[in-house]
């Protein structure tokens, strides 16, 4: 969709990257580190300052005590953290429990490692935890589950009760959890992120993954961090070494400063994004979309059926990009089998300047008005 957006000069509300800079102090720290002769390979597990800052942040925000020397691994973004963690844990033939809709790197990596995916679906519009299906997905060959909370696309924030249910399953089946928590600091309306690792019995079963890209609106930097019990962290570090060796040292130093920013920064991030969510969600609702609740992350999902345009999600997103010059992502792309996935939902990123959101809404308003009449004549359906 991004390639299509570029081709048509569309406002790209597809991927979750902000169109504003991250915090000035963090960007300046990177520039200083860059000019300060700190440009050679750093230690494999990350520079000590960042490992210490990650450990401090785990304690400060989530009350999880972590040893910076043996339980933190800095990675080139959460993406490599996920792949390295799966490489470290999975043997061919293992079963991996995955929750659909799912972030796009999970399934290919699980399959590449020779594991058997066991997929369980959250159903729109409430995205409640399908407890019976989850219990059925776990079995004697389950090695791990991949859990993403706050959840990219449904914007679901898993509750303590839901996490406790998952913790029981993990203990019962002696399995691990790889927890993708890149949106740990982005929750709204009083919803609060709870790391599965903080639940009783979960400390040694969980690999926790964070991303400086999401926390500091610096997605191009690709600095991520894993927190895991020491034996797992060691193996994950080895896997990461094979993937990428090390991560840019100057950016690591700047992120260590970012993680120590005062609380104002983190509350400001959330409040700013909540206002953007409201702006986009309100605008989409005014245009006739049925907007689903978004409790966290950078995304709102909207039901296109009330618009009365006879296109499925993928065709709708293509049509919108080409005609309105606004790009969204079809939700069916987040399923292993798009043919059986919901085909009436599209995802918009709201981590954009107000002016970008307003311009996108304005373009949508014009095109949807035309689209409705075109749809009646069948022209949109052929687009
Ligand atoms: N996990 C989820 C759920 C994401 O949404 C993203 C980014 N879109 C990532 C991982 C990747 O993060 P990073 O850019 O740090 O690799």
GROMACS .gro file of C-alpha atoms and ligand atoms in nm:
model
  399
    1UNK     CA    1   0.000   0.000   0.000
    2UNK     CA    2   0.293   0.236   0.071
    3UNK     CA    3   0.427   0.181  -0.281
    4UNK     CA    4   0.081   0.253  -0.419
    5UNK     CA    5   0.056   0.562  -0.196
    6UNK     CA    6   0.389   0.693  -0.330
    7UNK     CA    7   0.281   0.622  -0.688
    8UNK     CA    8  -0.038   0.826  -0.643
    9UNK     CA    9   0.100   1.097  -0.416
   10UNK     CA   10  -0.143   0.985  -0.145
   11UNK     CA   11  -0.142   1.084   0.221
   12UNK     CA   12  -0.018   0.760   0.370
   13UNK     CA   13  -0.220   0.665   0.677
   14UNK     CA   14  -0.112   0.304   0.625
   15UNK     CA   15   0.199   0.230   0.831
   16UNK     CA   16   0.232   0.374   1.182
   17UNK     CA   17   0.508   0.627   1.136
   18UNK     CA   18   0.468   0.983   1.261
   19UNK     CA   19   0.524   1.280   1.029
   20UNK     CA   20   0.680   1.481   1.312
   21UNK     CA   21   1.023   1.457   1.474
   22UNK     CA   22   1.079   1.278   1.802
   23UNK     CA   23   1.194   1.464   2.116
   24UNK     CA   24   1.456   1.730   2.044
   25UNK     CA   25   1.679   1.625   2.334
   26UNK     CA   26   1.698   1.268   2.204
   27UNK     CA   27   1.772   1.373   1.846
   28UNK     CA   28   2.043   1.617   1.968
   29UNK     CA   29   2.197   1.344   2.185
   30UNK     CA   30   2.225   1.121   1.877
   31UNK     CA   31   2.387   1.401   1.675
   32UNK     CA   32   2.638   1.467   1.954
   33UNK     CA   33   2.718   1.097   1.991
   34UNK     CA   34   2.764   1.076   1.616
   35UNK     CA   35   3.021   1.357   1.619
   36UNK     CA   36   3.180   1.236   1.942
   37UNK     CA   37   3.381   0.950   1.793
   38UNK     CA   38   3.136   0.678   1.894
   39UNK     CA   39   3.087   0.508   1.563
   40UNK     CA   40   3.248   0.166   1.592
   41UNK     CA   41   3.084  -0.166   1.681
   42UNK     CA   42   2.930  -0.148   2.026
   43UNK     CA   43   2.905  -0.453   2.257
   44UNK     CA   44   2.685  -0.728   2.109
   45UNK     CA   45   2.412  -0.695   2.368
   46UNK     CA   46   2.406  -0.314   2.348
   47UNK     CA   47   2.591  -0.022   2.505
   48UNK     CA   48   2.592  -0.039   2.886
   49UNK     CA   49   2.412   0.299   2.916
   50UNK     CA   50   2.114   0.173   2.717
   51UNK     CA   51   2.098  -0.165   2.891
   52UNK     CA   52   2.097   0.018   3.223
   53UNK     CA   53   1.829   0.261   3.098
   54UNK     CA   54   1.610  -0.027   2.979
   55UNK     CA   55   1.642  -0.200   3.316
   56UNK     CA   56   1.563   0.126   3.499
   57UNK     CA   57   1.258   0.185   3.277
   58UNK     CA   58   1.125  -0.167   3.343
   59UNK     CA   59   1.137  -0.090   3.712
   60UNK     CA   60   1.008   0.266   3.687
   61UNK     CA   61   0.708   0.190   3.466
   62UNK     CA   62   0.623  -0.175   3.533
   63UNK     CA   63   0.787  -0.274   3.861
   64UNK     CA   64   0.987  -0.544   3.692
   65UNK     CA   65   1.340  -0.582   3.832
   66UNK     CA   66   1.587  -0.660   3.555
   67UNK     CA   67   1.963  -0.713   3.555
   68UNK     CA   68   2.104  -0.485   3.283
   69UNK     CA   69   2.409  -0.703   3.226
   70UNK     CA   70   2.245  -1.041   3.180
   71UNK     CA   71   1.876  -0.978   3.106
   72UNK     CA   72   1.871  -0.701   2.844
   73UNK     CA   73   1.957  -0.730   2.476
   74UNK     CA   74   1.948  -0.426   2.248
   75UNK     CA   75   1.829  -0.508   1.897
   76UNK     CA   76   1.789  -0.337   1.562
   77UNK     CA   77   1.425  -0.254   1.618
   78UNK     CA   78   1.150  -0.469   1.761
   79UNK     CA   79   1.136  -0.651   1.428
   80UNK     CA   80   1.478  -0.809   1.481
   81UNK     CA   81   1.395  -0.862   1.848
   82UNK     CA   82   1.093  -1.068   1.746
   83UNK     CA   83   1.287  -1.271   1.489
   84UNK     CA   84   1.585  -1.325   1.721
   85UNK     CA   85   1.354  -1.434   2.006
   86UNK     CA   86   1.173  -1.680   1.782
   87UNK     CA   87   1.505  -1.811   1.647
   88UNK     CA   88   1.626  -1.860   2.004
   89UNK     CA   89   1.319  -2.047   2.122
   90UNK     CA   90   1.180  -2.245   1.831
   91UNK     CA   91   1.285  -2.590   1.710
   92UNK     CA   92   1.135  -2.735   1.394
   93UNK     CA   93   0.803  -2.903   1.467
   94UNK     CA   94   0.725  -2.687   1.771
   95UNK     CA   95   0.379  -2.537   1.784
   96UNK     CA   96   0.336  -2.162   1.823
   97UNK     CA   97   0.008  -2.003   1.929
   98UNK     CA   98  -0.066  -1.682   1.740
   99UNK     CA   99  -0.355  -1.441   1.770
  100UNK     CA  100  -0.516  -1.303   1.454
  101UNK     CA  101  -0.526  -1.032   1.333
  102UNK     CA  102  -0.147  -1.044   1.356
  103UNK     CA  103   0.148  -0.819   1.286
  104UNK     CA  104   0.292  -0.911   0.952
  105UNK     CA  105   0.635  -1.045   1.053
  106UNK     CA  106   0.512  -1.311   1.297
  107UNK     CA  107   0.377  -1.580   1.071
  108UNK     CA  108   0.651  -1.584   0.803
  109UNK     CA  109   0.921  -1.615   1.071
  110UNK     CA  110   0.737  -1.890   1.258
  111UNK     CA  111   0.699  -2.080   0.931
  112UNK     CA  112   1.058  -2.012   0.823
  113UNK     CA  113   1.179  -2.171   1.148
  114UNK     CA  114   0.980  -2.486   1.074
  115UNK     CA  115   0.726  -2.437   1.351
  116UNK     CA  116   0.355  -2.511   1.322
  117UNK     CA  117   0.134  -2.205   1.371
  118UNK     CA  118  -0.182  -2.253   1.576
  119UNK     CA  119  -0.398  -1.954   1.491
  120UNK     CA  120  -0.674  -1.816   1.709
  121UNK     CA  121  -0.894  -1.522   1.610
  122UNK     CA  122  -1.014  -1.216   1.791
  123UNK     CA  123  -1.353  -1.131   1.640
  124UNK     CA  124  -1.460  -0.776   1.556
  125UNK     CA  125  -1.600  -0.546   1.668
  126UNK     CA  126  -1.517  -0.619   2.035
  127UNK     CA  127  -1.207  -0.832   1.982
  128UNK     CA  128  -1.276  -1.028   2.301
  129UNK     CA  129  -1.034  -1.302   2.402
  130UNK     CA  130  -1.159  -1.633   2.257
  131UNK     CA  131  -1.084  -1.837   2.567
  132UNK     CA  132  -1.212  -2.174   2.451
  133UNK     CA  133  -1.031  -2.148   2.117
  134UNK     CA  134  -0.711  -2.047   2.293
  135UNK     CA  135  -0.731  -2.335   2.538
  136UNK     CA  136  -0.783  -2.569   2.241
  137UNK     CA  137  -0.484  -2.422   2.054
  138UNK     CA  138  -0.242  -2.511   2.335
  139UNK     CA  139  -0.118  -2.870   2.347
  140UNK     CA  140   0.178  -3.090   2.435
  141UNK     CA  141   0.388  -2.952   2.147
  142UNK     CA  142   0.325  -2.583   2.223
  143UNK     CA  143   0.659  -2.407   2.265
  144UNK     CA  144   0.535  -2.052   2.291
  145UNK     CA  145   0.269  -1.797   2.221
  146UNK     CA  146   0.324  -1.461   2.060
  147UNK     CA  147   0.133  -1.189   2.237
  148UNK     CA  148   0.100  -0.831   2.118
  149UNK     CA  149  -0.046  -0.585   2.366
  150UNK     CA  150  -0.139  -0.303   2.314
  151UNK     CA  151  -0.243  -0.468   1.992
  152UNK     CA  152  -0.157  -0.342   1.649
  153UNK     CA  153  -0.468  -0.312   1.456
  154UNK     CA  154  -0.744  -0.390   1.701
  155UNK     CA  155  -0.595  -0.133   1.945
  156UNK     CA  156  -0.694  -0.377   2.218
  157UNK     CA  157  -0.518  -0.350   2.553
  158UNK     CA  158  -0.524  -0.690   2.721
  159UNK     CA  159  -0.673  -0.682   3.070
  160UNK     CA  160  -0.532  -0.843   3.385
  161UNK     CA  161  -0.804  -1.109   3.369
  162UNK     CA  162  -0.719  -1.192   3.007
  163UNK     CA  163  -0.348  -1.204   3.085
  164UNK     CA  164  -0.411  -1.423   3.391
  165UNK     CA  165  -0.601  -1.665   3.167
  166UNK     CA  166  -0.305  -1.676   2.926
  167UNK     CA  167  -0.060  -1.714   3.216
  168UNK     CA  168  -0.252  -2.022   3.336
  169UNK     CA  169  -0.233  -2.177   2.990
  170UNK     CA  170   0.139  -2.105   2.963
  171UNK     CA  171   0.209  -2.260   3.301
  172UNK     CA  172  -0.013  -2.558   3.239
  173UNK     CA  173   0.161  -2.630   2.907
  174UNK     CA  174   0.509  -2.527   3.022
  175UNK     CA  175   0.533  -2.277   2.736
  176UNK     CA  176   0.695  -1.936   2.680
  177UNK     CA  177   0.547  -1.605   2.571
  178UNK     CA  178   0.716  -1.366   2.333
  179UNK     CA  179   0.551  -1.036   2.423
  180UNK     CA  180   0.554  -0.764   2.161
  181UNK     CA  181   0.494  -0.453   2.371
  182UNK     CA  182   0.610  -0.184   2.132
  183UNK     CA  183   0.305   0.029   2.220
  184UNK     CA  184   0.364  -0.007   2.596
  185UNK     CA  185   0.347   0.371   2.645
  186UNK     CA  186   0.054   0.436   2.412
  187UNK     CA  187  -0.277   0.365   2.586
  188UNK     CA  188  -0.580   0.592   2.619
  189UNK     CA  189  -0.888   0.666   2.830
  190UNK     CA  190  -0.745   0.525   3.152
  191UNK     CA  191  -0.647   0.194   2.990
  192UNK     CA  192  -0.306   0.090   3.117
  193UNK     CA  193  -0.065  -0.154   2.964
  194UNK     CA  194   0.014  -0.456   3.178
  195UNK     CA  195   0.320  -0.663   3.085
  196UNK     CA  196   0.246  -1.035   3.102
  197UNK     CA  197   0.592  -1.067   3.257
  198UNK     CA  198   0.467  -0.882   3.566
  199UNK     CA  199   0.209  -1.152   3.648
  200UNK     CA  200   0.287  -1.421   3.908
  201UNK     CA  201   0.485  -1.710   3.762
  202UNK     CA  202   0.554  -1.528   3.435
  203UNK     CA  203   0.894  -1.370   3.504
  204UNK     CA  204   1.093  -1.663   3.361
  205UNK     CA  205   0.850  -1.752   3.084
  206UNK     CA  206   0.834  -1.417   2.910
  207UNK     CA  207   1.046  -1.235   2.658
  208UNK     CA  208   0.945  -0.870   2.656
  209UNK     CA  209   1.008  -0.652   2.352
  210UNK     CA  210   1.004  -0.271   2.333
  211UNK     CA  211   1.081  -0.023   2.055
  212UNK     CA  212   1.240   0.320   2.075
  213UNK     CA  213   1.085   0.386   1.734
  214UNK     CA  214   0.735   0.380   1.886
  215UNK     CA  215   0.816   0.530   2.225
  216UNK     CA  216   1.007   0.826   2.081
  217UNK     CA  217   0.840   0.868   1.743
  218UNK     CA  218   1.169   0.783   1.572
  219UNK     CA  219   1.068   0.479   1.371
  220UNK     CA  220   1.359   0.505   1.127
  221UNK     CA  221   1.615   0.455   1.402
  222UNK     CA  222   1.536   0.087   1.449
  223UNK     CA  223   1.642   0.052   1.810
  224UNK     CA  224   1.458  -0.213   2.007
  225UNK     CA  225   1.519  -0.393   2.335
  226UNK     CA  226   1.450  -0.735   2.474
  227UNK     CA  227   1.411  -0.817   2.841
  228UNK     CA  228   1.434  -1.187   2.921
  229UNK     CA  229   1.566  -1.425   3.187
  230UNK     CA  230   1.945  -1.455   3.153
  231UNK     CA  231   1.967  -1.796   2.977
  232UNK     CA  232   1.712  -1.685   2.717
  233UNK     CA  233   1.869  -1.340   2.678
  234UNK     CA  234   2.203  -1.509   2.603
  235UNK     CA  235   2.053  -1.718   2.323
  236UNK     CA  236   1.855  -1.425   2.184
  237UNK     CA  237   2.175  -1.218   2.175
  238UNK     CA  238   2.342  -1.494   1.972
  239UNK     CA  239   2.054  -1.504   1.728
  240UNK     CA  240   2.060  -1.126   1.696
  241UNK     CA  241   2.434  -1.144   1.632
  242UNK     CA  242   2.362  -1.364   1.330
  243UNK     CA  243   2.091  -1.133   1.203
  244UNK     CA  244   2.262  -0.799   1.231
  245UNK     CA  245   2.563  -0.822   1.465
  246UNK     CA  246   2.510  -0.491   1.648
  247UNK     CA  247   2.286  -0.184   1.650
  248UNK     CA  248   2.399   0.177   1.575
  249UNK     CA  249   2.584   0.286   1.895
  250UNK     CA  250   2.511   0.659   1.868
  251UNK     CA  251   2.137   0.596   1.842
  252UNK     CA  252   2.157   0.360   2.140
  253UNK     CA  253   2.317   0.632   2.351
  254UNK     CA  254   2.046   0.879   2.256
  255UNK     CA  255   1.770   0.629   2.337
  256UNK     CA  256   1.922   0.575   2.682
  257UNK     CA  257   1.866   0.946   2.743
  258UNK     CA  258   1.511   0.919   2.608
  259UNK     CA  259   1.415   0.639   2.846
  260UNK     CA  260   1.522   0.858   3.137
  261UNK     CA  261   1.307   1.155   3.029
  262UNK     CA  262   1.070   1.281   3.298
  263UNK     CA  263   0.713   1.149   3.323
  264UNK     CA  264   0.587   1.457   3.136
  265UNK     CA  265   0.732   1.322   2.816
  266UNK     CA  266   0.547   0.991   2.841
  267UNK     CA  267   0.214   1.143   2.946
  268UNK     CA  268   0.254   1.407   2.673
  269UNK     CA  269   0.307   1.136   2.413
  270UNK     CA  270  -0.013   0.962   2.516
  271UNK     CA  271  -0.220   1.278   2.544
  272UNK     CA  272  -0.099   1.404   2.208
  273UNK     CA  273  -0.183   1.076   2.038
  274UNK     CA  274  -0.522   1.051   2.213
  275UNK     CA  275  -0.613   1.393   2.066
  276UNK     CA  276  -0.506   1.276   1.720
  277UNK     CA  277  -0.704   0.955   1.758
  278UNK     CA  278  -1.011   1.159   1.850
  279UNK     CA  279  -0.960   1.397   1.559
  280UNK     CA  280  -0.935   1.118   1.303
  281UNK     CA  281  -1.202   0.896   1.460
  282UNK     CA  282  -1.451   1.183   1.481
  283UNK     CA  283  -1.380   1.282   1.122
  284UNK     CA  284  -1.423   0.926   0.994
  285UNK     CA  285  -1.746   0.885   1.189
  286UNK     CA  286  -1.878   1.211   1.040
  287UNK     CA  287  -1.804   1.068   0.695
  288UNK     CA  288  -2.015   0.762   0.771
  289UNK     CA  289  -1.754   0.505   0.878
  290UNK     CA  290  -1.839   0.295   1.182
  291UNK     CA  291  -1.524   0.354   1.389
  292UNK     CA  292  -1.424   0.083   1.635
  293UNK     CA  293  -1.298   0.167   1.983
  294UNK     CA  294  -0.919   0.225   1.997
  295UNK     CA  295  -0.770   0.180   2.343
  296UNK     CA  296  -0.401   0.194   2.252
  297UNK     CA  297  -0.140   0.192   1.970
  298UNK     CA  298  -0.128   0.426   1.669
  299UNK     CA  299  -0.431   0.298   1.482
  300UNK     CA  300  -0.806   0.321   1.444
  301UNK     CA  301  -1.003   0.059   1.258
  302UNK     CA  302  -1.322   0.144   1.076
  303UNK     CA  303  -1.609  -0.056   0.928
  304UNK     CA  304  -1.669   0.052   0.568
  305UNK     CA  305  -2.010  -0.115   0.523
  306UNK     CA  306  -2.220   0.186   0.632
  307UNK     CA  307  -2.064   0.386   0.345
  308UNK     CA  308  -2.269   0.182   0.099
  309UNK     CA  309  -1.976   0.131  -0.140
  310UNK     CA  310  -1.971  -0.219  -0.279
  311UNK     CA  311  -1.600  -0.296  -0.243
  312UNK     CA  312  -1.413  -0.531  -0.010
  313UNK     CA  313  -1.142  -0.391   0.219
  314UNK     CA  314  -0.852  -0.444  -0.024
  315UNK     CA  315  -1.035  -0.300  -0.325
  316UNK     CA  316  -1.163  -0.014  -0.110
  317UNK     CA  317  -0.809   0.077   0.005
  318UNK     CA  318  -0.679   0.063  -0.350
  319UNK     CA  319  -0.968   0.274  -0.475
  320UNK     CA  320  -0.920   0.526  -0.193
  321UNK     CA  321  -0.547   0.558  -0.266
  322UNK     CA  322  -0.601   0.607  -0.638
  323UNK     CA  323  -0.904   0.832  -0.611
  324UNK     CA  324  -0.898   1.019  -0.279
  325UNK     CA  325  -0.518   1.001  -0.255
  326UNK     CA  326  -0.546   0.874   0.101
  327UNK     CA  327  -0.405   0.535   0.197
  328UNK     CA  328  -0.537   0.297   0.461
  329UNK     CA  329  -0.458  -0.072   0.513
  330UNK     CA  330  -0.706  -0.356   0.453
  331UNK     CA  331  -0.751  -0.553   0.774
  332UNK     CA  332  -0.767  -0.885   0.586
  333UNK     CA  333  -0.390  -0.844   0.524
  334UNK     CA  334  -0.340  -0.923   0.893
  335UNK     CA  335  -0.475  -1.277   0.859
  336UNK     CA  336  -0.304  -1.594   0.741
  337UNK     CA  337  -0.592  -1.659   0.504
  338UNK     CA  338  -0.735  -1.328   0.380
  339UNK     CA  339  -1.014  -1.519   0.201
  340UNK     CA  340  -1.176  -1.613   0.533
  341UNK     CA  341  -1.084  -1.288   0.711
  342UNK     CA  342  -1.321  -0.998   0.776
  343UNK     CA  343  -1.342  -0.798   0.452
  344UNK     CA  344  -1.521  -0.490   0.580
  345UNK     CA  345  -1.256  -0.325   0.799
  346UNK     CA  346  -0.972  -0.086   0.719
  347UNK     CA  347  -0.699   0.051   0.944
  348UNK     CA  348  -0.585   0.415   0.959
  349UNK     CA  349  -0.274   0.544   1.141
  350UNK     CA  350  -0.344   0.862   1.336
  351UNK     CA  351   0.014   0.942   1.451
  352UNK     CA  352   0.023   1.235   1.207
  353UNK     CA  353   0.017   1.616   1.224
  354UNK     CA  354  -0.330   1.766   1.269
  355UNK     CA  355  -0.296   1.931   0.929
  356UNK     CA  356  -0.224   1.591   0.769
  357UNK     CA  357  -0.529   1.436   0.935
  358UNK     CA  358  -0.750   1.728   0.831
  359UNK     CA  359  -0.631   1.718   0.472
  360UNK     CA  360  -0.687   1.340   0.459
  361UNK     CA  361  -1.042   1.383   0.593
  362UNK     CA  362  -1.111   1.658   0.345
  363UNK     CA  363  -0.996   1.440   0.053
  364UNK     CA  364  -1.202   1.149   0.185
  365UNK     CA  365  -1.512   1.365   0.211
  366UNK     CA  366  -1.490   1.467  -0.154
  367UNK     CA  367  -1.417   1.121  -0.287
  368UNK     CA  368  -1.668   0.937  -0.073
  369UNK     CA  369  -1.945   1.168  -0.190
  370UNK     CA  370  -1.849   1.089  -0.550
  371UNK     CA  371  -1.784   0.724  -0.469
  372UNK     CA  372  -2.131   0.669  -0.340
  373UNK     CA  373  -2.283   0.780  -0.665
  374UNK     CA  374  -2.023   0.591  -0.868
  375UNK     CA  375  -2.090   0.279  -0.667
  376UNK     CA  376  -2.451   0.301  -0.769
  377UNK     CA  377  -2.346   0.291  -1.131
  378UNK     CA  378  -2.091   0.015  -1.065
  379UNK     CA  379  -1.791   0.220  -1.175
  380UNK     CA  380  -1.615   0.208  -0.838
  381UNK     CA  381  -1.657  -0.166  -0.822
  382UNK     CA  382  -1.461  -0.198  -1.145
  383UNK     CA  383  -1.179   0.030  -1.022
  384LIG     N1  384   0.551  -0.496   1.645
  384LIG     C1  385   0.441  -0.425   1.617
  384LIG     C2  386   0.310  -0.469   1.672
  384LIG     C3  387   0.449  -0.312   1.537
  384LIG     O1  388   0.337  -0.242   1.509
  384LIG     C4  389   0.575  -0.272   1.486
  384LIG     C5  390   0.590  -0.151   1.397
  384LIG     N2  391   0.487  -0.122   1.314
  384LIG     C6  392   0.686  -0.349   1.517
  384LIG     C7  393   0.671  -0.461   1.597
  384LIG     C8  394   0.822  -0.316   1.463
  384LIG     O2  395   0.889  -0.222   1.543
  384LIG     P1  396   1.033  -0.168   1.501
  384LIG     O3  397   1.013  -0.056   1.405
  384LIG     O4  398   1.097  -0.125   1.630
  384LIG     O5  399   1.106  -0.280   1.437
   0.00000   0.00000   0.00000
